[in-house]
XYZ file of C-alpha atoms in Angstrom:
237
model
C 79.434 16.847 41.652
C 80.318 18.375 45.064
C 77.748 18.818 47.533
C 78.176 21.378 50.663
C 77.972 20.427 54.344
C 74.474 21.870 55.951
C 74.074 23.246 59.333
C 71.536 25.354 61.104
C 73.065 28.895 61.998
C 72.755 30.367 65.613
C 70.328 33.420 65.734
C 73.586 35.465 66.389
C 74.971 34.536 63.113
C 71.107 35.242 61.244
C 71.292 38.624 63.003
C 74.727 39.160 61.564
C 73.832 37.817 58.140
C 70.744 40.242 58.182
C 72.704 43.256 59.327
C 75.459 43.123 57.225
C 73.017 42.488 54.151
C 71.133 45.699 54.860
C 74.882 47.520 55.218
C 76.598 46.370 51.845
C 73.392 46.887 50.171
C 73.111 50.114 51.059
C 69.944 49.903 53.069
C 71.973 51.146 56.248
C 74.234 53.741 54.709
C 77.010 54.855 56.255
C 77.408 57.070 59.131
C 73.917 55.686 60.595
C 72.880 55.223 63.780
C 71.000 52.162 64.680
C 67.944 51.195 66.834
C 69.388 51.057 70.378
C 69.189 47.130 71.479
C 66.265 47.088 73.370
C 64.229 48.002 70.045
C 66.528 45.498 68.426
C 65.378 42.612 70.730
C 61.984 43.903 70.023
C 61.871 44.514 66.352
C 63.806 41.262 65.577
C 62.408 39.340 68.363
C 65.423 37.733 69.835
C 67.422 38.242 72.974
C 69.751 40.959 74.493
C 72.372 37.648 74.305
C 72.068 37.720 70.678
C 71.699 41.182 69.898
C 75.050 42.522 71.812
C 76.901 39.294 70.565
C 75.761 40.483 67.434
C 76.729 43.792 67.266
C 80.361 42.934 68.818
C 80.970 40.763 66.079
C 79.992 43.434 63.609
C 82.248 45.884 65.146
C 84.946 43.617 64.904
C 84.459 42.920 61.478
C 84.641 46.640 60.819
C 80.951 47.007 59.980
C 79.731 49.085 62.717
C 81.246 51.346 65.345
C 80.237 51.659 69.096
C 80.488 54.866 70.518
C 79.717 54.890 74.319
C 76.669 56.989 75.408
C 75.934 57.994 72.227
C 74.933 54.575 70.255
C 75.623 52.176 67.559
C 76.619 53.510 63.600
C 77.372 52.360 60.573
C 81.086 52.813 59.388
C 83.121 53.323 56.454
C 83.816 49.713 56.067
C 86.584 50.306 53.581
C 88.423 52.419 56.243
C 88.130 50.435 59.033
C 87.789 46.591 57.854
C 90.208 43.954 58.072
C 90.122 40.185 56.760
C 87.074 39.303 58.374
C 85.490 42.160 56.429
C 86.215 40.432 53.304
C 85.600 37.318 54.170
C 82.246 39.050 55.009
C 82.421 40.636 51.260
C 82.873 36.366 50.069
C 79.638 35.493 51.797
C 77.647 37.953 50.302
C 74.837 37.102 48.193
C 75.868 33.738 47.693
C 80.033 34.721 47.521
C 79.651 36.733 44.262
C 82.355 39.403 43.717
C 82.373 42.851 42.582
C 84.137 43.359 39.721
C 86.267 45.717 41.687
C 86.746 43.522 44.457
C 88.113 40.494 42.485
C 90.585 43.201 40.592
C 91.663 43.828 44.157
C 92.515 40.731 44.916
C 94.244 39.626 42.319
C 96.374 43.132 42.435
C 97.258 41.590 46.095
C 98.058 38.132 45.112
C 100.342 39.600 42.371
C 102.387 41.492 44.437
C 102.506 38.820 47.340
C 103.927 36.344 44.286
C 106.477 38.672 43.094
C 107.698 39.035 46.519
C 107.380 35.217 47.699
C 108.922 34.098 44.215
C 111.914 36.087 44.495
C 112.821 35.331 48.472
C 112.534 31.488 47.421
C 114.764 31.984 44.416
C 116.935 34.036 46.366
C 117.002 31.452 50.025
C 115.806 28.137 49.068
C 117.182 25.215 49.298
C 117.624 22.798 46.013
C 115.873 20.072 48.207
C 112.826 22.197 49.344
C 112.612 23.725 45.672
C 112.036 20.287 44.274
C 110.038 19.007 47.047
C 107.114 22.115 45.226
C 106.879 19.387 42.068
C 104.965 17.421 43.987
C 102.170 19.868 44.002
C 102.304 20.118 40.451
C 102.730 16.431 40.151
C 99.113 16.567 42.125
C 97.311 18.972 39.590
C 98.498 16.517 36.848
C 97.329 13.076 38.302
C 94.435 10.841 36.783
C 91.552 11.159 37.299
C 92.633 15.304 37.969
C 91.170 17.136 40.512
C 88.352 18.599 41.453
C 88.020 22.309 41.096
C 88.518 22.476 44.977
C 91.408 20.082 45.401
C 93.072 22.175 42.552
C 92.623 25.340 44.634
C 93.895 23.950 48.080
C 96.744 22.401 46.119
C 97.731 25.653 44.538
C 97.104 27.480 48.048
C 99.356 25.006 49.399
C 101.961 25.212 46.561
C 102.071 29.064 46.974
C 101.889 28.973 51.110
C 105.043 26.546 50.917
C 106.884 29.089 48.446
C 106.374 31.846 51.092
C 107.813 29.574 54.009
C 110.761 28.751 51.590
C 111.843 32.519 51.379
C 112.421 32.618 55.138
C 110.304 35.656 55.789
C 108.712 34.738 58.907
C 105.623 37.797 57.930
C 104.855 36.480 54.563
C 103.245 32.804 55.382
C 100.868 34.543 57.863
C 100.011 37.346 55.145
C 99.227 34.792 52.329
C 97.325 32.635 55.017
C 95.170 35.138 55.382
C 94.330 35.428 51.994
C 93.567 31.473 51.935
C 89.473 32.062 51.292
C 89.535 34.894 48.298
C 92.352 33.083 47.036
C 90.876 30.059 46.923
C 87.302 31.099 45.788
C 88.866 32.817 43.022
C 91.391 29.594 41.889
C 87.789 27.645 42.076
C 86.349 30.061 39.450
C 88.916 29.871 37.566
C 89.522 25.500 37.000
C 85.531 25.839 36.831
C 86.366 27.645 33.262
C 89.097 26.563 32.396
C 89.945 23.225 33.560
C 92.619 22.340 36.097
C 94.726 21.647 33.903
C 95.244 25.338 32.516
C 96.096 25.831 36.966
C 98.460 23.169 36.359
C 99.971 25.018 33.017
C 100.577 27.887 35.464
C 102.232 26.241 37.685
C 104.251 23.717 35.915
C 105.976 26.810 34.089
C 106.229 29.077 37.441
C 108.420 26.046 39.328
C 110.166 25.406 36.185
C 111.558 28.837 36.050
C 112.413 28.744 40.016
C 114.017 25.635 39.577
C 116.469 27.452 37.539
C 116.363 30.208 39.732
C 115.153 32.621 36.776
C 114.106 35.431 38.623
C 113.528 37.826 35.912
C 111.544 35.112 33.942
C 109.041 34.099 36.591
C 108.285 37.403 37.755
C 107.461 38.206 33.662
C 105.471 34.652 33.985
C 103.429 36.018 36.927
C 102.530 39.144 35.457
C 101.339 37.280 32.286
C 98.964 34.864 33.761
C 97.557 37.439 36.332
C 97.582 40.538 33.928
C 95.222 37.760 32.014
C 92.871 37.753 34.933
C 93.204 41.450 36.264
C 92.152 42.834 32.541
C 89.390 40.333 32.301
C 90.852 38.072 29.303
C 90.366 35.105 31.203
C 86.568 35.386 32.454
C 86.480 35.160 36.559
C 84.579 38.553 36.763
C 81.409 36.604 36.356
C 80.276 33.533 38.386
């Protein structure tokens, strides 16, 4: 049984928590304008410090918008967020996932395999091909495990594959994608063991071993198709 770290938030980071609660639940709709920060300080009885603080963080997380002289509003999130916005999306309620949402991801991580999978086949050495077992050699060892280790260990197997195609873009793409990713791998050796992740990836370096483009992009497609149409259960917590 795993156990998570505690720590007391700042009041900046309860005021963002708050905030972007009342935004992705709809209670601040889009487009609105809110309470200039002196009623904020008031209202939520905390400082300017941690109001402004606040709000710049929001706005950088693509939550709100700050339009000099005329106030603070709510934006179109989905227009104007970036990673931090999901990462937001993660910690919501707990990190539970839209339906929607996960199908995103997993639409993302499919394409960033295909592409990863075939510059490694295509550039990589023999040595640094082979040196990928020992990630699934990890995912295999007794006792096997934990749903967490399996995650990082497929992050890392994956993150490696990208370096290995020589694309200097594509390791800080699928970086970025580390949390989702990862939360979503988690999920996924909580119901089915990690040693249906290692299945996966036992047969994916197997076919780049032999360089089998045209097989592992068909393997990729099978075990995320399972996921995207919801055979394999990660929709729900």
């Amino acid at each position: 049984m795993e156990f998570e770290r505690l720590y007391a938030p700042s009041l900046k980071e309860l005021f963002v928590k708050q905030l972007q609660g009342m935004i992705l639940s709809g209670e601040l709709p889009m487009g609105s304008r809110l309470p200039s920060e002196r009623e904020l300080c008031e209202q939520m009885r905390v400082s300017r410090a941690v109001v402004n603080g606040g709000i710049s963080e929001l706005a950088r997380q693509g939550f709100l918008e700050v339009r000099p002289r005329q106030g603070t509003y709510v934006t179109d999130y989905r227009r104007n967020g970036n990673m931090d916005t999901l990462l937001a999306l993660l910690r919501y309620n707990g990190g539970v996932l839209g339906k929607e949402e996960i199908r995103s991801i997993l639409e993302v991580r499919q394409g960033l395999e295909h592409m990863t999978v075939s510059r490694a086949i295509d550039c990589a050495s023999e040595e640094g091909l082979l040196r990928l077992g020992s990630y699934v050699d990890t995912l295999a060892a007794s006792p096997p495990p934990s749903p967490t280790q399996a995650a990082d260990i497929a992050f890392a197997f994956h993150h490696d594959l990208t370096i290995l195609g020589g694309n200097q873009i594509l390791p800080l793409i699928y970086s970025s994608f580390r949390v989702p990713c990862t939360a979503l791998w988690i999920r996924f050796c909580r119901k089915y063991g990690t040693e249906s992740l290692h299945r996966n990836m036992e047969k994916l370096h197997q076919l780049i071993l032999r360089r089998d483009k045209q097989g592992a992009a068909a393997w990729i497609d099978e075990y995320l198709d399972e996921a995207i149409r919801g055979n394999q259960q990660i929709y729900e917590a």
